[in-house]
Amino acid sequence: MTDFPPLKNDLIIRAALELATLVTLQPIDRYDGLLDAAIIFSDILVIPQALGLVVEWIPGKGMELPDPLVVPEDIDLKLRESIDVNQELGYVFEAITMTRKALNGRVPLLGFVGGPWTLMSYMVEGGGSKTFSKAKTWLYKHPEGSKRLLQKITDAAVDFLVGQIKAGAQMVQVFESWGGELSPHDFEIFSLPYLSQIAKRVKTQLQLDGIAPVPMTIFSKGSWYALESLSKIGYDTVSLDWTVDPVYAKTVTKGRVTLQGNMDPNVLYADHDTIRATVRRMLEAFGTNERYIVNLGHGILPTVDPENMK
């Protein structure tokens, strides 16, 4: 965008904000009265972009970072020393404010951020990965460099979430989408401490700024072994993928948090009777009088018939 004159720049940004608002409201409008919240249309890779990496959308492939971090020295060479989130990510805040106004109180608006380990994976791998060999090599070969990068991402994530809440987000979620790629031992070292920081520091900063904290959700896909720990580090809600048994989740979290989830998104390819039966079974397992939010165990798949979701 910096190649455009200021006026065109402003026009493009304004159009992007309006489109983000429109897309965020689409499911709320389409399924009026059936959904309990909207989540801002954005992407977890805005943090790596704000830190200085180029993020590109490749048609048919998805997001790609063409110049990823290769060695720890690249932290200084390729990333900004510090960022002003209002300057680098202010467009997300504007989109949240615009969307919150457009919702006009119909449902709450949620914000989000990628988890530090997940964002580090993209920043080192250069995109998605099946093996995470490059990112994991960092953990084992450069543990201190990895921790330094994770802390840098964490600092940005805290400021980003605080900014989203100030802009109007009424609940926020941290997506540690690749948490389950770590062993329990490595999760304790390279994910859990940073997720804990985010929950505590966001709430502390809001209190210092005289703003009431909002509910915070942690979703660490595949990290069933860490459920007990995740329920103790300051989040209000723990979101579950479909591999976690609801009874087990309730047993280990002991009512400390609200649980969210956890139907396999692929169930939405089934017939309507199968979908209803799966949802009933899920409700019975979690308990309708419990602290529970009905949801899928991961994002809806792009080829699902919207009527099946309805």
Short mmCIF file of C-alpha atoms in Angstrom, two decimals, residues 100 106 133 137 142 150 173 189 233 278:
data_model
loop_
_atom_site.label_atom_id
_atom_site.label_comp_id
_atom_site.label_asym_id
_atom_site.label_seq_id
_atom_site.Cartn_x
_atom_site.Cartn_y
_atom_site.Cartn_z
CA ARG A 100 -19.00 -3.25 16.52
CA ARG A 106 -27.16 -7.78 18.07
CA SER A 133 10.99 -29.66 10.84
CA THR A 137 15.00 -27.55 14.60
CA HIS A 142 18.54 -22.82 19.13
CA LEU A 150 8.57 -16.38 21.19
CA GLN A 173 -9.32 -15.85 21.66
CA ILE A 189 8.77 -24.95 27.63
CA ILE A 233 -3.22 -19.91 33.61
CA THR A 278 -24.02 -35.64 16.90
#
